[in-house]
Amino acid sequence: MNIQEKVKKTLKKAGIKKKDKIVVALSGGKDSSVAAYLLKKIGYKNIQGFHINLNIGKYSEECLERVVELSQLLDIELKVYDMKKEMGSGMCYLRSGIQSKSKNEIKNCAICGVIKKWILNREVRKLKEDYIATGHNLDDEAQTFLMNIFKGSPQLSANLGPKSRNIPKDKKKSKFIPRVKPLFYIPEDEIRKYSKSKKLPVVYEGCPCALDSYRIQIRSFLENISNKDKKNIVKNFEKLLPRIQKTKDPRMEYCDVCGEPSRGRICKKCRLMKIRERNDFNKK
Ligand code: SF4
Ligand SMILES: [Zn+2]
């Protein structure tokens, strides 16, 4: 089965309809670009792109250029969220402000990931779309699962799957936009090959801020593991899911500060922002 057929099967199994409105979170990298390309090729008609300009110097400039190029190539609308304009500072500035005032070490990606997710859900909700599609691939999912095991929190993977499992019953009232991962079962090297064969406008270099990420350590740990074994990690985890879900509190609450979906009274993004503000306040 080729990559297109595999993705088609994944989307069909996840119940994504051809007429569903899907926003693809385009980073400028190969994964999200291939996800958008294949969605379009398979016949999903209501696709649009969403890009967060993190303002990480030259890297972000290149990502933005590629995303614009890809959207033109696929003939899809593109919405760009510029962090500096919308939030007053780019990711590097915001992140170092938090890190310099935090008592504990917080990794770059831990901050960036939380803030990106918060922006994505909030902004895509304004667009009134059905789903957010991301470029997560088989390697990402195997890494996430293992990271959660090493942290002693396998329940954090309870929503792992090609489509969000925690979709609130009342979809219309919910503020959470369900996620779909078309490349869930596709290994990273296959995606890279495909992207190159289609000559997609993509930034292949990694993000310069990802140097200290815990995910990178897990990635090198998995480096010598075959794609078949990575698939086994994810497939076997899916078998365990029903038991893990029984032990997990599935409640999706809303943050007391920003009103966005949250697993606790205050969402992770607002907790990070509080680290900055509280210390500023103490200095006054
Ligand atoms: S690699 Fe880390 S710092 Fe870079 S964009 Fe991704 S989450 Fe952010
Ligand atoms: Zn919040």
PDB file of C-alpha atoms and ligand atoms in Angstrom:
ATOM      1  CA  MET A   1       0.000   0.000   0.000  1.00  0.00           C
ATOM      2  CA  ASN A   2       1.465   3.387  -0.915  1.00  0.00           C
ATOM      3  CA  ILE A   3       1.459   6.428   1.356  1.00  0.00           C
ATOM      4  CA  GLN A   4      -1.630   7.955  -0.290  1.00  0.00           C
ATOM      5  CA  GLU A   5      -3.652   4.776   0.140  1.00  0.00           C
ATOM      6  CA  LYS A   6      -2.542   4.445   3.763  1.00  0.00           C
ATOM      7  CA  VAL A   7      -3.567   8.014   4.566  1.00  0.00           C
ATOM      8  CA  LYS A   8      -6.880   7.555   2.786  1.00  0.00           C
ATOM      9  CA  LYS A   9      -7.570   4.471   4.879  1.00  0.00           C
ATOM     10  CA  THR A  10      -6.612   6.259   8.124  1.00  0.00           C
ATOM     11  CA  LEU A  11      -8.932   9.181   7.382  1.00  0.00           C
ATOM     12  CA  LYS A  12     -11.789   6.905   6.374  1.00  0.00           C
ATOM     13  CA  LYS A  13     -11.409   4.839   9.532  1.00  0.00           C
ATOM     14  CA  ALA A  14     -11.348   8.035  11.604  1.00  0.00           C
ATOM     15  CA  GLY A  15     -14.668   9.054  10.009  1.00  0.00           C
ATOM     16  CA  ILE A  16     -13.416  12.235   8.358  1.00  0.00           C
ATOM     17  CA  LYS A  17     -15.817  13.178   5.560  1.00  0.00           C
ATOM     18  CA  LYS A  18     -14.750  14.696   2.245  1.00  0.00           C
ATOM     19  CA  LYS A  19     -16.922  17.754   2.919  1.00  0.00           C
ATOM     20  CA  ASP A  20     -15.571  18.355   6.459  1.00  0.00           C
ATOM     21  CA  LYS A  21     -13.881  21.695   7.002  1.00  0.00           C
ATOM     22  CA  ILE A  22     -10.252  21.087   7.896  1.00  0.00           C
ATOM     23  CA  VAL A  23      -7.557  23.553   8.865  1.00  0.00           C
ATOM     24  CA  VAL A  24      -4.060  22.167   8.402  1.00  0.00           C
ATOM     25  CA  ALA A  25      -1.528  23.482  10.909  1.00  0.00           C
ATOM     26  CA  LEU A  26       1.304  24.233   8.494  1.00  0.00           C
ATOM     27  CA  SER A  27       4.722  24.673  10.079  1.00  0.00           C
ATOM     28  CA  GLY A  28       6.745  24.870   6.866  1.00  0.00           C
ATOM     29  CA  GLY A  29       8.223  21.419   7.567  1.00  0.00           C
ATOM     30  CA  LYS A  30       7.793  18.232   5.538  1.00  0.00           C
ATOM     31  CA  ASP A  31       5.174  16.519   7.731  1.00  0.00           C
ATOM     32  CA  SER A  32       2.437  19.139   7.786  1.00  0.00           C
ATOM     33  CA  SER A  33       3.117  19.957   4.118  1.00  0.00           C
ATOM     34  CA  VAL A  34       2.704  16.306   3.085  1.00  0.00           C
ATOM     35  CA  ALA A  35      -0.455  16.076   5.221  1.00  0.00           C
ATOM     36  CA  ALA A  36      -1.981  19.079   3.391  1.00  0.00           C
ATOM     37  CA  TYR A  37      -0.817  17.811   0.000  1.00  0.00           C
ATOM     38  CA  LEU A  38      -2.366  14.376   0.537  1.00  0.00           C
ATOM     39  CA  LEU A  39      -5.626  15.696   1.969  1.00  0.00           C
ATOM     40  CA  LYS A  40      -6.026  17.753  -1.178  1.00  0.00           C
ATOM     41  CA  LYS A  41      -4.974  14.892  -3.465  1.00  0.00           C
ATOM     42  CA  ILE A  42      -7.345  12.425  -1.818  1.00  0.00           C
ATOM     43  CA  GLY A  43     -10.227  14.803  -2.475  1.00  0.00           C
ATOM     44  CA  TYR A  44     -10.871  16.725   0.743  1.00  0.00           C
ATOM     45  CA  LYS A  45     -12.351  19.902  -0.598  1.00  0.00           C
ATOM     46  CA  ASN A  46     -12.613  22.287   2.336  1.00  0.00           C
ATOM     47  CA  ILE A  47      -8.986  22.629   3.290  1.00  0.00           C
ATOM     48  CA  GLN A  48      -7.219  25.720   4.477  1.00  0.00           C
ATOM     49  CA  GLY A  49      -3.818  26.374   6.007  1.00  0.00           C
ATOM     50  CA  PHE A  50      -2.922  28.011   9.307  1.00  0.00           C
ATOM     51  CA  HIS A  51       0.619  29.065  10.101  1.00  0.00           C
ATOM     52  CA  ILE A  52       2.029  30.509  13.301  1.00  0.00           C
ATOM     53  CA  ASN A  53       4.949  32.807  12.662  1.00  0.00           C
ATOM     54  CA  LEU A  54       7.006  32.220  15.805  1.00  0.00           C
ATOM     55  CA  ASN A  55       9.498  34.931  14.840  1.00  0.00           C
ATOM     56  CA  ILE A  56      12.492  32.649  15.438  1.00  0.00           C
ATOM     57  CA  GLY A  57      14.791  34.670  13.164  1.00  0.00           C
ATOM     58  CA  LYS A  58      15.746  33.351   9.733  1.00  0.00           C
ATOM     59  CA  TYR A  59      14.239  29.939  10.414  1.00  0.00           C
ATOM     60  CA  SER A  60      10.754  31.435  10.787  1.00  0.00           C
ATOM     61  CA  GLU A  61      11.227  33.614   7.705  1.00  0.00           C
ATOM     62  CA  GLU A  62      12.027  30.530   5.623  1.00  0.00           C
ATOM     63  CA  CYS A  63       9.116  28.567   7.092  1.00  0.00           C
ATOM     64  CA  LEU A  64       6.721  31.377   6.224  1.00  0.00           C
ATOM     65  CA  GLU A  65       8.022  31.587   2.648  1.00  0.00           C
ATOM     66  CA  ARG A  66       7.599  27.825   2.121  1.00  0.00           C
ATOM     67  CA  VAL A  67       4.111  27.810   3.625  1.00  0.00           C
ATOM     68  CA  VAL A  68       3.004  30.629   1.309  1.00  0.00           C
ATOM     69  CA  GLU A  69       4.471  28.735  -1.662  1.00  0.00           C
ATOM     70  CA  LEU A  70       2.753  25.505  -0.666  1.00  0.00           C
ATOM     71  CA  SER A  71      -0.625  27.199  -0.234  1.00  0.00           C
ATOM     72  CA  GLN A  72      -0.335  28.665  -3.714  1.00  0.00           C
ATOM     73  CA  LEU A  73       0.650  25.285  -5.115  1.00  0.00           C
ATOM     74  CA  LEU A  74      -2.336  23.582  -3.467  1.00  0.00           C
ATOM     75  CA  ASP A  75      -4.616  26.529  -4.149  1.00  0.00           C
ATOM     76  CA  ILE A  76      -5.741  26.763  -0.540  1.00  0.00           C
ATOM     77  CA  GLU A  77      -6.398  29.780   1.643  1.00  0.00           C
ATOM     78  CA  LEU A  78      -3.738  30.527   4.252  1.00  0.00           C
ATOM     79  CA  LYS A  79      -4.122  32.338   7.551  1.00  0.00           C
ATOM     80  CA  VAL A  80      -0.933  33.534   9.192  1.00  0.00           C
ATOM     81  CA  TYR A  81      -0.813  34.326  12.896  1.00  0.00           C
ATOM     82  CA  ASP A  82       2.133  36.547  13.703  1.00  0.00           C
ATOM     83  CA  MET A  83       3.096  36.107  17.370  1.00  0.00           C
ATOM     84  CA  LYS A  84       4.942  39.400  17.579  1.00  0.00           C
ATOM     85  CA  LYS A  85       1.958  41.346  16.273  1.00  0.00           C
ATOM     86  CA  GLU A  86      -0.730  39.410  18.138  1.00  0.00           C
ATOM     87  CA  MET A  87       0.974  38.707  21.471  1.00  0.00           C
ATOM     88  CA  GLY A  88       3.529  41.495  21.612  1.00  0.00           C
ATOM     89  CA  SER A  89       6.597  39.257  21.340  1.00  0.00           C
ATOM     90  CA  GLY A  90       7.989  36.370  19.340  1.00  0.00           C
ATOM     91  CA  MET A  91       8.509  32.894  20.776  1.00  0.00           C
ATOM     92  CA  CYS A  92      12.199  33.381  21.706  1.00  0.00           C
ATOM     93  CA  TYR A  93      11.530  36.503  23.772  1.00  0.00           C
ATOM     94  CA  LEU A  94       8.436  35.110  25.435  1.00  0.00           C
ATOM     95  CA  ARG A  95      10.156  31.833  26.223  1.00  0.00           C
ATOM     96  CA  SER A  96      13.327  33.315  27.700  1.00  0.00           C
ATOM     97  CA  GLY A  97      11.166  35.626  29.847  1.00  0.00           C
ATOM     98  CA  ILE A  98       9.508  32.559  31.350  1.00  0.00           C
ATOM     99  CA  GLN A  99      12.699  30.503  31.642  1.00  0.00           C
ATOM    100  CA  SER A 100      14.702  33.245  33.332  1.00  0.00           C
ATOM    101  CA  LYS A 101      12.092  33.584  36.064  1.00  0.00           C
ATOM    102  CA  SER A 102      11.133  29.986  36.601  1.00  0.00           C
ATOM    103  CA  LYS A 103      12.530  28.177  39.632  1.00  0.00           C
ATOM    104  CA  ASN A 104      12.610  24.907  37.695  1.00  0.00           C
ATOM    105  CA  GLU A 105      14.139  24.263  34.306  1.00  0.00           C
ATOM    106  CA  ILE A 106      11.521  24.374  31.554  1.00  0.00           C
ATOM    107  CA  LYS A 107      12.667  23.128  28.151  1.00  0.00           C
ATOM    108  CA  ASN A 108      12.216  25.292  25.040  1.00  0.00           C
ATOM    109  CA  CYS A 109       9.800  22.909  23.343  1.00  0.00           C
ATOM    110  CA  ALA A 110       7.712  22.465  26.480  1.00  0.00           C
ATOM    111  CA  ILE A 111       6.926  26.195  26.455  1.00  0.00           C
ATOM    112  CA  CYS A 112       6.642  26.580  22.698  1.00  0.00           C
ATOM    113  CA  GLY A 113       4.425  23.503  22.329  1.00  0.00           C
ATOM    114  CA  VAL A 114       1.952  24.708  24.961  1.00  0.00           C
ATOM    115  CA  ILE A 115       1.703  28.208  23.499  1.00  0.00           C
ATOM    116  CA  LYS A 116       1.338  26.960  19.911  1.00  0.00           C
ATOM    117  CA  LYS A 117      -1.472  24.586  20.911  1.00  0.00           C
ATOM    118  CA  TRP A 118      -3.265  27.385  22.745  1.00  0.00           C
ATOM    119  CA  ILE A 119      -3.018  29.738  19.748  1.00  0.00           C
ATOM    120  CA  LEU A 120      -4.070  27.050  17.300  1.00  0.00           C
ATOM    121  CA  ASN A 121      -7.226  26.017  19.112  1.00  0.00           C
ATOM    122  CA  ARG A 122      -8.325  29.585  19.818  1.00  0.00           C
ATOM    123  CA  GLU A 123      -7.702  30.954  16.342  1.00  0.00           C
ATOM    124  CA  VAL A 124      -9.058  27.980  14.423  1.00  0.00           C
ATOM    125  CA  ARG A 125     -12.235  28.090  16.508  1.00  0.00           C
ATOM    126  CA  LYS A 126     -12.812  31.618  15.195  1.00  0.00           C
ATOM    127  CA  LEU A 127     -12.671  30.177  11.665  1.00  0.00           C
ATOM    128  CA  LYS A 128     -15.513  27.774  12.542  1.00  0.00           C
ATOM    129  CA  GLU A 129     -13.761  24.699  11.174  1.00  0.00           C
ATOM    130  CA  ASP A 130     -14.534  21.044  12.001  1.00  0.00           C
ATOM    131  CA  TYR A 131     -10.996  19.746  12.482  1.00  0.00           C
ATOM    132  CA  ILE A 132      -7.385  20.769  12.912  1.00  0.00           C
ATOM    133  CA  ALA A 133      -5.099  18.451  10.928  1.00  0.00           C
ATOM    134  CA  THR A 134      -1.500  18.170  12.092  1.00  0.00           C
ATOM    135  CA  GLY A 135       1.568  16.524  10.593  1.00  0.00           C
ATOM    136  CA  HIS A 136       2.249  14.103  13.482  1.00  0.00           C
ATOM    137  CA  ASN A 137       3.757  10.891  12.132  1.00  0.00           C
ATOM    138  CA  LEU A 138       4.387   7.371  13.429  1.00  0.00           C
ATOM    139  CA  ASP A 139       7.769   8.342  14.921  1.00  0.00           C
ATOM    140  CA  ASP A 140       6.216  11.279  16.801  1.00  0.00           C
ATOM    141  CA  GLU A 141       3.504   9.062  18.226  1.00  0.00           C
ATOM    142  CA  ALA A 142       5.925   6.323  19.336  1.00  0.00           C
ATOM    143  CA  GLN A 143       8.080   9.033  20.964  1.00  0.00           C
ATOM    144  CA  THR A 144       5.115  10.628  22.747  1.00  0.00           C
ATOM    145  CA  PHE A 145       3.937   7.304  24.069  1.00  0.00           C
ATOM    146  CA  LEU A 146       7.411   6.404  25.400  1.00  0.00           C
ATOM    147  CA  MET A 147       7.904   9.889  26.878  1.00  0.00           C
ATOM    148  CA  ASN A 148       4.691   9.499  28.828  1.00  0.00           C
ATOM    149  CA  ILE A 149       5.731   6.035  30.009  1.00  0.00           C
ATOM    150  CA  PHE A 150       9.136   7.341  31.187  1.00  0.00           C
ATOM    151  CA  LYS A 151       7.407  10.194  32.992  1.00  0.00           C
ATOM    152  CA  GLY A 152       5.210   7.630  34.708  1.00  0.00           C
ATOM    153  CA  SER A 153       2.049   9.096  33.176  1.00  0.00           C
ATOM    154  CA  PRO A 154       0.764   6.698  30.479  1.00  0.00           C
ATOM    155  CA  GLN A 155      -2.702   8.203  30.967  1.00  0.00           C
ATOM    156  CA  LEU A 156      -1.403  11.346  29.218  1.00  0.00           C
ATOM    157  CA  SER A 157      -1.494   9.275  26.022  1.00  0.00           C
ATOM    158  CA  ALA A 158      -5.161   8.445  26.478  1.00  0.00           C
ATOM    159  CA  ASN A 159      -6.100  10.618  23.506  1.00  0.00           C
ATOM    160  CA  LEU A 160      -3.486   9.138  21.236  1.00  0.00           C
ATOM    161  CA  GLY A 161      -4.987   8.138  17.906  1.00  0.00           C
ATOM    162  CA  PRO A 162      -5.503   9.387  14.354  1.00  0.00           C
ATOM    163  CA  LYS A 163      -8.420  11.481  15.676  1.00  0.00           C
ATOM    164  CA  SER A 164      -9.000  13.122  19.083  1.00  0.00           C
ATOM    165  CA  ARG A 165     -10.811  10.767  21.392  1.00  0.00           C
ATOM    166  CA  ASN A 166     -11.887  13.375  23.907  1.00  0.00           C
ATOM    167  CA  ILE A 167     -14.432  15.078  21.663  1.00  0.00           C
ATOM    168  CA  PRO A 168     -17.095  16.617  23.915  1.00  0.00           C
ATOM    169  CA  LYS A 169     -20.607  15.326  23.314  1.00  0.00           C
ATOM    170  CA  ASP A 170     -21.996  18.763  22.550  1.00  0.00           C
ATOM    171  CA  LYS A 171     -19.670  19.662  19.692  1.00  0.00           C
ATOM    172  CA  LYS A 172     -21.436  22.971  19.026  1.00  0.00           C
ATOM    173  CA  LYS A 173     -20.909  24.285  22.559  1.00  0.00           C
ATOM    174  CA  SER A 174     -17.410  22.924  22.953  1.00  0.00           C
ATOM    175  CA  LYS A 175     -14.436  25.217  22.598  1.00  0.00           C
ATOM    176  CA  PHE A 176     -12.153  22.333  21.731  1.00  0.00           C
ATOM    177  CA  ILE A 177     -11.455  21.754  18.038  1.00  0.00           C
ATOM    178  CA  PRO A 178     -10.880  18.033  17.395  1.00  0.00           C
ATOM    179  CA  ARG A 179      -7.509  17.042  15.953  1.00  0.00           C
ATOM    180  CA  VAL A 180      -6.860  14.674  13.096  1.00  0.00           C
ATOM    181  CA  LYS A 181      -3.476  13.180  12.228  1.00  0.00           C
ATOM    182  CA  PRO A 182      -3.516  11.892   8.627  1.00  0.00           C
ATOM    183  CA  LEU A 183       0.105  10.640   8.912  1.00  0.00           C
ATOM    184  CA  PHE A 184      -0.431   8.759  12.179  1.00  0.00           C
ATOM    185  CA  TYR A 185       0.741   5.408  10.758  1.00  0.00           C
ATOM    186  CA  ILE A 186       3.407   6.749   8.366  1.00  0.00           C
ATOM    187  CA  PRO A 187       7.093   6.579   9.396  1.00  0.00           C
ATOM    188  CA  GLU A 188       9.077   9.791   9.154  1.00  0.00           C
ATOM    189  CA  ASP A 189      11.563   8.511   6.557  1.00  0.00           C
ATOM    190  CA  GLU A 190       8.705   7.599   4.190  1.00  0.00           C
ATOM    191  CA  ILE A 191       7.292  11.117   4.523  1.00  0.00           C
ATOM    192  CA  ARG A 192      10.674  12.683   3.819  1.00  0.00           C
ATOM    193  CA  LYS A 193      11.080  10.543   0.691  1.00  0.00           C
ATOM    194  CA  TYR A 194       7.584  11.392  -0.504  1.00  0.00           C
ATOM    195  CA  SER A 195       8.028  15.113   0.104  1.00  0.00           C
ATOM    196  CA  LYS A 196      11.287  15.100  -1.878  1.00  0.00           C
ATOM    197  CA  SER A 197       9.805  13.058  -4.710  1.00  0.00           C
ATOM    198  CA  LYS A 198       6.970  15.595  -5.051  1.00  0.00           C
ATOM    199  CA  LYS A 199       9.456  18.483  -4.730  1.00  0.00           C
ATOM    200  CA  LEU A 200       7.276  20.156  -2.096  1.00  0.00           C
ATOM    201  CA  PRO A 201       8.456  23.580  -0.908  1.00  0.00           C
ATOM    202  CA  VAL A 202       9.618  22.570   2.534  1.00  0.00           C
ATOM    203  CA  VAL A 203      12.225  23.541   5.152  1.00  0.00           C
ATOM    204  CA  TYR A 204      14.146  20.333   5.893  1.00  0.00           C
ATOM    205  CA  GLU A 205      16.428  21.794   8.585  1.00  0.00           C
ATOM    206  CA  GLY A 206      15.214  21.341  12.149  1.00  0.00           C
ATOM    207  CA  CYS A 207      14.171  24.184  14.409  1.00  0.00           C
ATOM    208  CA  PRO A 208      17.243  25.868  15.969  1.00  0.00           C
ATOM    209  CA  CYS A 209      15.529  26.011  19.372  1.00  0.00           C
ATOM    210  CA  ALA A 210      14.900  22.278  19.676  1.00  0.00           C
ATOM    211  CA  LEU A 211      18.414  21.506  20.958  1.00  0.00           C
ATOM    212  CA  ASP A 212      17.584  20.600  24.514  1.00  0.00           C
ATOM    213  CA  SER A 213      14.298  18.865  23.933  1.00  0.00           C
ATOM    214  CA  TYR A 214      13.461  15.704  25.864  1.00  0.00           C
ATOM    215  CA  ARG A 215      11.845  14.475  22.653  1.00  0.00           C
ATOM    216  CA  ILE A 216      15.234  14.587  20.918  1.00  0.00           C
ATOM    217  CA  GLN A 217      16.676  12.266  23.559  1.00  0.00           C
ATOM    218  CA  ILE A 218      13.811   9.831  23.004  1.00  0.00           C
ATOM    219  CA  ARG A 219      14.206  10.171  19.237  1.00  0.00           C
ATOM    220  CA  SER A 220      17.847   9.079  19.406  1.00  0.00           C
ATOM    221  CA  PHE A 221      16.813   6.266  21.722  1.00  0.00           C
ATOM    222  CA  LEU A 222      14.426   5.077  18.991  1.00  0.00           C
ATOM    223  CA  GLU A 223      16.871   5.693  16.157  1.00  0.00           C
ATOM    224  CA  ASN A 224      17.927   2.091  15.719  1.00  0.00           C
ATOM    225  CA  ILE A 225      14.449   0.691  16.022  1.00  0.00           C
ATOM    226  CA  SER A 226      12.820  -0.457  12.787  1.00  0.00           C
ATOM    227  CA  ASN A 227       9.655   1.131  11.403  1.00  0.00           C
ATOM    228  CA  LYS A 228       7.924  -2.185  12.057  1.00  0.00           C
ATOM    229  CA  ASP A 229       8.770  -1.976  15.761  1.00  0.00           C
ATOM    230  CA  LYS A 230       7.700   1.676  15.959  1.00  0.00           C
ATOM    231  CA  LYS A 231       4.388   0.582  14.459  1.00  0.00           C
ATOM    232  CA  ASN A 232       4.199  -2.157  17.082  1.00  0.00           C
ATOM    233  CA  ILE A 233       4.717   0.368  19.891  1.00  0.00           C
ATOM    234  CA  VAL A 234       1.800   2.454  18.651  1.00  0.00           C
ATOM    235  CA  LYS A 235      -0.449  -0.494  17.709  1.00  0.00           C
ATOM    236  CA  ASN A 236       0.111  -2.259  21.031  1.00  0.00           C
ATOM    237  CA  PHE A 237      -0.537   0.958  22.875  1.00  0.00           C
ATOM    238  CA  GLU A 238      -3.853   1.301  21.024  1.00  0.00           C
ATOM    239  CA  LYS A 239      -4.792  -2.121  22.381  1.00  0.00           C
ATOM    240  CA  LEU A 240      -4.094  -0.925  25.925  1.00  0.00           C
ATOM    241  CA  LEU A 241      -6.042   2.298  25.461  1.00  0.00           C
ATOM    242  CA  PRO A 242      -9.460   1.108  26.688  1.00  0.00           C
ATOM    243  CA  ARG A 243      -7.907   0.118  30.036  1.00  0.00           C
ATOM    244  CA  ILE A 244      -5.925   3.346  30.368  1.00  0.00           C
ATOM    245  CA  GLN A 245      -8.991   5.411  29.536  1.00  0.00           C
ATOM    246  CA  LYS A 246     -10.891   3.812  32.398  1.00  0.00           C
ATOM    247  CA  THR A 247      -8.375   5.154  34.894  1.00  0.00           C
ATOM    248  CA  LYS A 248      -8.297   8.633  33.446  1.00  0.00           C
ATOM    249  CA  ASP A 249     -10.480  11.590  34.270  1.00  0.00           C
ATOM    250  CA  PRO A 250     -11.834  12.537  30.850  1.00  0.00           C
ATOM    251  CA  ARG A 251     -13.285  15.873  31.932  1.00  0.00           C
ATOM    252  CA  MET A 252     -12.376  18.818  29.757  1.00  0.00           C
ATOM    253  CA  GLU A 253     -12.707  22.022  31.735  1.00  0.00           C
ATOM    254  CA  TYR A 254     -12.210  25.646  30.812  1.00  0.00           C
ATOM    255  CA  CYS A 255      -9.424  27.829  32.123  1.00  0.00           C
ATOM    256  CA  ASP A 256     -10.475  30.364  34.776  1.00  0.00           C
ATOM    257  CA  VAL A 257      -8.130  32.952  33.285  1.00  0.00           C
ATOM    258  CA  CYS A 258      -8.459  32.716  29.484  1.00  0.00           C
ATOM    259  CA  GLY A 259     -11.538  30.510  29.080  1.00  0.00           C
ATOM    260  CA  GLU A 260      -9.769  28.047  26.801  1.00  0.00           C
ATOM    261  CA  PRO A 261     -10.047  24.232  27.158  1.00  0.00           C
ATOM    262  CA  SER A 262      -7.912  22.978  30.016  1.00  0.00           C
ATOM    263  CA  ARG A 263      -7.260  19.845  32.054  1.00  0.00           C
ATOM    264  CA  GLY A 264      -7.257  21.905  35.250  1.00  0.00           C
ATOM    265  CA  ARG A 265      -8.643  25.162  36.637  1.00  0.00           C
ATOM    266  CA  ILE A 266      -5.861  27.127  34.964  1.00  0.00           C
ATOM    267  CA  CYS A 267      -4.491  26.080  31.588  1.00  0.00           C
ATOM    268  CA  LYS A 268      -0.813  25.370  30.959  1.00  0.00           C
ATOM    269  CA  LYS A 269      -0.375  28.510  28.869  1.00  0.00           C
ATOM    270  CA  CYS A 270      -1.744  30.783  31.602  1.00  0.00           C
ATOM    271  CA  ARG A 271       0.388  29.018  34.208  1.00  0.00           C
ATOM    272  CA  LEU A 272       3.471  29.779  32.101  1.00  0.00           C
ATOM    273  CA  MET A 273       2.413  33.408  31.683  1.00  0.00           C
ATOM    274  CA  LYS A 274       1.914  33.680  35.439  1.00  0.00           C
ATOM    275  CA  ILE A 275       5.541  32.709  36.032  1.00  0.00           C
ATOM    276  CA  ARG A 276       6.572  35.837  34.134  1.00  0.00           C
ATOM    277  CA  GLU A 277       3.998  38.164  35.629  1.00  0.00           C
ATOM    278  CA  ARG A 278       4.307  37.057  39.250  1.00  0.00           C
ATOM    279  CA  ASN A 279       8.019  37.714  39.290  1.00  0.00           C
ATOM    280  CA  ASP A 280       7.603  41.067  37.565  1.00  0.00           C
ATOM    281  CA  PHE A 281       5.054  41.974  40.207  1.00  0.00           C
ATOM    282  CA  ASN A 282       7.355  40.881  43.060  1.00  0.00           C
ATOM    283  CA  LYS A 283      10.104  43.132  41.767  1.00  0.00           C
ATOM    284  CA  LYS A 284       7.901  46.233  41.855  1.00  0.00           C
TER     285      LYS A 284
HETATM  286  S1  SF4 B   1      11.051  22.394  17.781  1.00  0.00           S
HETATM  287 FE1  SF4 B   1      10.421  23.089  19.805  1.00  0.00          FE
HETATM  288  S2  SF4 B   1      10.970  25.256  19.873  1.00  0.00           S
HETATM  289 FE2  SF4 B   1      11.036  24.637  17.710  1.00  0.00          FE
HETATM  290  S3  SF4 B   1       8.995  25.125  16.898  1.00  0.00           S
HETATM  291 FE3  SF4 B   1       8.918  22.993  17.594  1.00  0.00          FE
HETATM  292  S4  SF4 B   1       8.176  23.089  19.710  1.00  0.00           S
HETATM  293 FE4  SF4 B   1       8.863  25.146  19.134  1.00  0.00          FE
HETATM  294 ZN    ZN B   2      -5.721  29.886  30.251  1.00  0.00          ZN
END
